[in-house]
């Protein structure tokens, strides 16, 4: 593991000391699951379940915080089966879907979700015209219930299409009092006011966390990083892990540790598990 600074190495050591009271927050796509051209075919890394069950034995709780609908993350990640193993060890697994708008846990096996935002249906009806005008009519539009995502990854030139769409999609979203969350070859339109940082705040408050590690790879994780850093200023042991890619570098300068993908995320979590267990031995 390579730390961004000596201070970051010190934060890791503090997190190891606070491991038993710590929460581990993980994005799904790009962090636990490799990025693929078809998001519906994304699956959690094959080693993730074993790593997370072992980690859960050393920490307060594990949480998946994703822009995906909670049900989709549960299915693609096999997270309900994983939750059985975590819960059997006396620990909890949480899933926060759609940037925290949806919530599921191993203790309460149901998804708690608000109503879709006003204006989303109208936005979706008007979107095809915007796509045609931007020469991106074949972009994949994913209806997520509480949000609409426009994916350009399947197009011939994903980056050029993304750039053509960012302005017009943003204008249409604002006309319906919605916000746009740009990501890796995707523009997600949803209601304002809810973001991953609020999921972090909820976990810290409700669980009385003494530490928090958060790992993510995209712009949607910025608020989570900011929330963790804010709690760190009040004494919480923290570690911020950025998954770097050629598409997105927004988190790298904020991170204590930079890794290259899900393989290295899991290596880091294995190391944390081993160090925490050794300290308790």
Short mmCIF file of C-alpha atoms in Angstrom, two decimals:
data_model
loop_
_atom_site.label_atom_id
_atom_site.label_comp_id
_atom_site.label_asym_id
_atom_site.label_seq_id
_atom_site.Cartn_x
_atom_site.Cartn_y
_atom_site.Cartn_z
CA UNK A 1 0.00 0.00 0.00
CA UNK A 2 1.39 3.40 -0.97
CA UNK A 3 0.31 6.41 1.05
CA UNK A 4 -0.02 9.91 -0.38
CA UNK A 5 1.93 11.39 2.54
CA UNK A 6 3.32 10.65 5.99
CA UNK A 7 0.13 12.15 7.41
CA UNK A 8 -1.91 9.67 5.38
CA UNK A 9 0.15 6.80 6.76
CA UNK A 10 -0.60 8.11 10.24
CA UNK A 11 -4.31 8.19 9.45
CA UNK A 12 -4.15 4.55 8.41
CA UNK A 13 -2.48 3.62 11.70
CA UNK A 14 -5.20 5.50 13.60
CA UNK A 15 -7.89 3.66 11.63
CA UNK A 16 -6.31 0.30 12.51
CA UNK A 17 -6.43 1.29 16.18
CA UNK A 18 -10.10 2.30 15.83
CA UNK A 19 -11.06 -0.61 13.55
CA UNK A 20 -13.53 -2.23 15.94
CA UNK A 21 -15.61 0.98 15.94
CA UNK A 22 -15.10 1.84 12.26
CA UNK A 23 -17.40 1.80 9.25
CA UNK A 24 -16.12 0.80 5.81
CA UNK A 25 -17.94 2.63 2.99
CA UNK A 26 -17.48 1.38 -0.57
CA UNK A 27 -18.78 2.52 -3.93
CA UNK A 28 -19.97 -0.29 -6.22
CA UNK A 29 -19.00 0.36 -9.86
CA UNK A 30 -15.27 0.79 -10.33
CA UNK A 31 -14.59 0.02 -6.67
CA UNK A 32 -16.14 -3.38 -5.91
CA UNK A 33 -17.14 -4.19 -9.49
CA UNK A 34 -15.01 -3.61 -12.60
CA UNK A 35 -16.35 -1.01 -15.05
CA UNK A 36 -17.95 -2.66 -18.10
CA UNK A 37 -19.56 -1.33 -21.27
CA UNK A 38 -22.99 -2.60 -20.26
CA UNK A 39 -23.76 -1.56 -16.64
CA UNK A 40 -26.44 -4.25 -16.44
CA UNK A 41 -23.68 -6.85 -16.79
CA UNK A 42 -21.50 -5.46 -14.00
CA UNK A 43 -20.80 -7.93 -11.22
CA UNK A 44 -18.97 -7.69 -7.95
CA UNK A 45 -15.36 -8.89 -7.96
CA UNK A 46 -15.31 -12.68 -7.38
CA UNK A 47 -13.10 -12.29 -4.29
CA UNK A 48 -15.14 -9.47 -2.74
CA UNK A 49 -17.53 -11.59 -0.67
CA UNK A 50 -14.76 -13.46 1.17
CA UNK A 51 -12.79 -10.25 1.72
CA UNK A 52 -15.78 -8.33 3.05
CA UNK A 53 -16.91 -11.11 5.39
CA UNK A 54 -13.41 -11.29 6.89
CA UNK A 55 -13.26 -7.50 7.15
CA UNK A 56 -16.68 -7.35 8.83
CA UNK A 57 -15.28 -9.43 11.67
CA UNK A 58 -12.86 -6.61 12.50
CA UNK A 59 -15.04 -3.50 12.07
CA UNK A 60 -18.38 -2.06 13.20
CA UNK A 61 -20.14 -2.27 9.81
CA UNK A 62 -19.67 -2.39 6.05
CA UNK A 63 -21.72 -0.18 3.71
CA UNK A 64 -22.07 -0.14 -0.07
CA UNK A 65 -22.93 3.41 -1.17
CA UNK A 66 -23.84 3.54 -4.85
CA UNK A 67 -25.60 5.53 -7.52
CA UNK A 68 -27.34 2.35 -8.65
CA UNK A 69 -30.80 1.44 -7.41
CA UNK A 70 -30.42 -0.56 -4.21
CA UNK A 71 -32.21 -3.60 -5.67
CA UNK A 72 -29.85 -3.64 -8.65
CA UNK A 73 -26.78 -3.47 -6.43
CA UNK A 74 -28.15 -6.23 -4.21
CA UNK A 75 -28.70 -8.50 -7.22
CA UNK A 76 -25.50 -7.75 -9.15
CA UNK A 77 -23.38 -7.94 -6.03
CA UNK A 78 -25.01 -10.98 -4.46
CA UNK A 79 -25.22 -8.73 -1.43
CA UNK A 80 -28.16 -10.47 0.25
CA UNK A 81 -26.13 -13.67 0.48
CA UNK A 82 -23.14 -11.68 1.66
CA UNK A 83 -25.35 -10.02 4.27
CA UNK A 84 -26.32 -13.43 5.64
CA UNK A 85 -22.68 -14.21 6.39
CA UNK A 86 -22.00 -10.75 7.82
CA UNK A 87 -25.11 -10.82 9.98
CA UNK A 88 -24.28 -14.33 11.22
CA UNK A 89 -21.04 -12.85 12.57
CA UNK A 90 -23.05 -10.29 14.53
CA UNK A 91 -22.27 -7.40 12.20
CA UNK A 92 -24.32 -5.36 9.71
CA UNK A 93 -24.14 -4.73 5.98
CA UNK A 94 -25.80 -1.59 4.66
CA UNK A 95 -26.68 -0.67 1.08
CA UNK A 96 -27.42 2.95 0.22
CA UNK A 97 -28.79 3.13 -3.33
CA UNK A 98 -29.30 6.08 -5.69
CA UNK A 99 -26.79 8.25 -3.83
CA UNK A 100 -28.45 7.58 -0.47
CA UNK A 101 -32.06 8.02 -1.53
CA UNK A 102 -32.65 4.30 -0.93
CA UNK A 103 -31.60 2.27 2.07
CA UNK A 104 -31.37 -1.44 2.89
CA UNK A 105 -29.63 -3.32 5.69
CA UNK A 106 -28.96 -6.87 6.80
CA UNK A 107 -31.05 -6.19 9.89
CA UNK A 108 -34.05 -4.80 7.98
CA UNK A 109 -34.40 -6.72 4.73
CA UNK A 110 -36.45 -4.16 2.85
CA UNK A 111 -35.63 -1.14 0.71
CA UNK A 112 -36.78 2.18 2.12
CA UNK A 113 -37.28 4.67 -0.70
CA UNK A 114 -38.99 8.05 -1.28
CA UNK A 115 -41.34 8.89 -4.14
CA UNK A 116 -39.78 9.81 -7.53
CA UNK A 117 -38.98 13.52 -7.78
CA UNK A 118 -41.45 15.88 -9.42
CA UNK A 119 -40.36 16.68 -12.96
CA UNK A 120 -38.54 13.41 -13.63
CA UNK A 121 -41.28 11.96 -15.83
CA UNK A 122 -41.45 15.15 -17.91
CA UNK A 123 -37.67 15.20 -18.22
CA UNK A 124 -37.70 11.63 -19.49
CA UNK A 125 -40.40 12.39 -22.08
CA UNK A 126 -38.41 15.34 -23.47
CA UNK A 127 -35.00 13.66 -23.36
CA UNK A 128 -35.13 11.84 -26.74
CA UNK A 129 -35.39 15.16 -28.57
CA UNK A 130 -32.28 16.43 -26.77
CA UNK A 131 -30.39 13.25 -27.63
CA UNK A 132 -31.30 13.52 -31.31
CA UNK A 133 -30.26 17.17 -31.44
CA UNK A 134 -26.86 16.24 -29.97
CA UNK A 135 -26.36 13.38 -32.47
CA UNK A 136 -26.54 10.88 -29.62
CA UNK A 137 -29.91 9.26 -30.24
CA UNK A 138 -28.42 5.81 -29.56
CA UNK A 139 -27.22 6.68 -26.08
CA UNK A 140 -28.60 4.20 -23.56
CA UNK A 141 -31.18 5.79 -21.26
CA UNK A 142 -31.54 3.95 -17.95
CA UNK A 143 -34.71 4.64 -15.97
CA UNK A 144 -33.79 4.08 -12.31
CA UNK A 145 -37.06 4.98 -10.64
CA UNK A 146 -35.69 7.96 -8.71
CA UNK A 147 -33.32 9.05 -11.47
CA UNK A 148 -32.56 8.80 -15.19
CA UNK A 149 -29.05 7.97 -16.41
CA UNK A 150 -27.79 8.71 -19.92
CA UNK A 151 -24.89 6.38 -20.79
CA UNK A 152 -22.51 7.12 -23.68
CA UNK A 153 -20.09 4.21 -23.15
CA UNK A 154 -21.71 2.09 -25.91
CA UNK A 155 -21.40 4.84 -28.56
CA UNK A 156 -18.62 4.99 -31.12
CA UNK A 157 -16.93 7.95 -29.40
CA UNK A 158 -18.17 7.96 -25.80
CA UNK A 159 -16.18 11.01 -24.67
CA UNK A 160 -17.25 13.21 -27.60
CA UNK A 161 -20.89 12.23 -27.10
CA UNK A 162 -20.60 12.93 -23.38
CA UNK A 163 -19.26 16.42 -24.08
CA UNK A 164 -22.03 17.16 -26.58
CA UNK A 165 -24.69 16.02 -24.13
CA UNK A 166 -23.45 17.55 -20.88
CA UNK A 167 -24.76 21.05 -21.59
CA UNK A 168 -28.16 20.21 -23.15
CA UNK A 169 -28.97 17.49 -20.61
CA UNK A 170 -28.03 19.87 -17.82
CA UNK A 171 -30.28 22.57 -19.25
CA UNK A 172 -33.22 20.17 -19.52
CA UNK A 173 -32.64 18.92 -15.97
CA UNK A 174 -32.60 22.42 -14.53
CA UNK A 175 -35.80 23.27 -16.40
CA UNK A 176 -37.47 20.51 -14.37
CA UNK A 177 -35.77 21.44 -11.08
CA UNK A 178 -33.45 18.46 -11.20
CA UNK A 179 -29.66 18.15 -10.96
CA UNK A 180 -27.08 16.32 -13.08
CA UNK A 181 -24.39 14.08 -11.59
CA UNK A 182 -21.69 13.50 -14.23
CA UNK A 183 -19.76 10.25 -14.03
CA UNK A 184 -17.62 7.95 -16.12
CA UNK A 185 -19.41 8.12 -19.51
CA UNK A 186 -22.74 8.76 -17.80
CA UNK A 187 -24.94 11.72 -16.90
CA UNK A 188 -27.35 10.97 -14.09
CA UNK A 189 -30.35 13.23 -13.51
CA UNK A 190 -32.00 13.18 -10.09
CA UNK A 191 -33.54 15.34 -7.40
CA UNK A 192 -31.33 17.89 -5.66
CA UNK A 193 -30.30 17.69 -2.03
CA UNK A 194 -29.36 14.04 -1.60
CA UNK A 195 -25.82 12.79 -2.03
CA UNK A 196 -23.41 10.17 -0.73
CA UNK A 197 -22.07 12.51 1.93
CA UNK A 198 -25.41 12.33 3.71
CA UNK A 199 -25.16 8.54 3.76
CA UNK A 200 -21.76 8.91 5.43
CA UNK A 201 -23.22 11.33 7.99
CA UNK A 202 -26.09 8.94 8.76
CA UNK A 203 -23.75 6.01 9.33
CA UNK A 204 -21.43 7.99 11.59
CA UNK A 205 -24.32 9.30 13.66
CA UNK A 206 -26.44 6.17 13.92
CA UNK A 207 -23.58 3.75 14.59
CA UNK A 208 -21.50 6.03 16.80
CA UNK A 209 -18.56 5.36 14.50
CA UNK A 210 -15.05 5.90 15.77
CA UNK A 211 -13.52 5.57 12.32
CA UNK A 212 -14.50 5.65 8.66
CA UNK A 213 -12.82 4.39 5.51
CA UNK A 214 -14.42 5.39 2.22
CA UNK A 215 -13.34 4.12 -1.21
CA UNK A 216 -14.72 5.47 -4.49
CA UNK A 217 -13.81 6.22 -8.07
CA UNK A 218 -16.06 8.93 -9.50
CA UNK A 219 -17.46 12.44 -9.11
CA UNK A 220 -20.46 11.08 -7.23
CA UNK A 221 -18.06 10.12 -4.43
CA UNK A 222 -16.74 13.65 -3.88
CA UNK A 223 -19.41 14.51 -1.28
CA UNK A 224 -18.65 11.27 0.57
CA UNK A 225 -14.95 12.20 0.65
CA UNK A 226 -15.84 15.67 1.92
CA UNK A 227 -18.12 14.27 4.63
CA UNK A 228 -15.46 11.84 5.84
CA UNK A 229 -12.84 14.60 5.87
CA UNK A 230 -15.15 16.85 7.89
CA UNK A 231 -15.69 14.12 10.48
CA UNK A 232 -11.93 13.64 10.57
CA UNK A 233 -11.54 17.24 11.71
CA UNK A 234 -13.60 16.43 14.80
CA UNK A 235 -11.48 13.44 15.81
CA UNK A 236 -12.83 10.54 13.76
CA UNK A 237 -10.15 8.19 12.44
CA UNK A 238 -10.45 8.38 8.65
CA UNK A 239 -8.96 7.03 5.45
CA UNK A 240 -9.90 8.13 1.92
CA UNK A 241 -9.18 5.71 -0.91
CA UNK A 242 -9.39 6.82 -4.55
CA UNK A 243 -9.68 4.32 -7.37
CA UNK A 244 -7.84 6.01 -10.21
CA UNK A 245 -8.73 5.65 -13.90
CA UNK A 246 -7.93 7.32 -17.20
CA UNK A 247 -11.52 8.63 -17.26
CA UNK A 248 -11.70 10.28 -13.87
CA UNK A 249 -9.07 11.73 -11.51
CA UNK A 250 -11.26 13.98 -9.33
CA UNK A 251 -10.65 12.03 -6.13
CA UNK A 252 -6.92 11.45 -6.46
CA UNK A 253 -5.73 14.73 -4.97
CA UNK A 254 -8.10 14.29 -2.01
CA UNK A 255 -7.05 10.72 -1.24
CA UNK A 256 -4.81 9.19 1.40
CA UNK A 257 -4.30 6.10 -0.79
CA UNK A 258 -4.67 5.73 -4.57
CA UNK A 259 -5.33 2.29 -6.07
CA UNK A 260 -5.80 1.11 -9.65
CA UNK A 261 -9.07 -0.87 -9.49
CA UNK A 262 -11.15 -3.42 -7.57
CA UNK A 263 -8.21 -5.85 -7.28
CA UNK A 264 -6.18 -3.27 -5.39
CA UNK A 265 -9.20 -2.14 -3.34
CA UNK A 266 -9.53 -5.71 -2.08
CA UNK A 267 -5.80 -5.96 -1.42
CA UNK A 268 -6.05 -2.86 0.76
CA UNK A 269 -9.04 -4.27 2.65
CA UNK A 270 -7.20 -7.55 3.20
CA UNK A 271 -4.27 -5.62 4.65
CA UNK A 272 -6.56 -3.62 6.92
CA UNK A 273 -8.23 -6.82 8.12
CA UNK A 274 -4.88 -8.44 8.88
CA UNK A 275 -3.49 -5.38 10.67
CA UNK A 276 -6.65 -4.94 12.76
CA UNK A 277 -6.67 -8.63 13.70
CA UNK A 278 -2.98 -8.55 14.62
CA UNK A 279 -3.53 -5.56 16.88
CA UNK A 280 -6.38 -7.30 18.70
CA UNK A 281 -4.47 -10.57 19.11
#
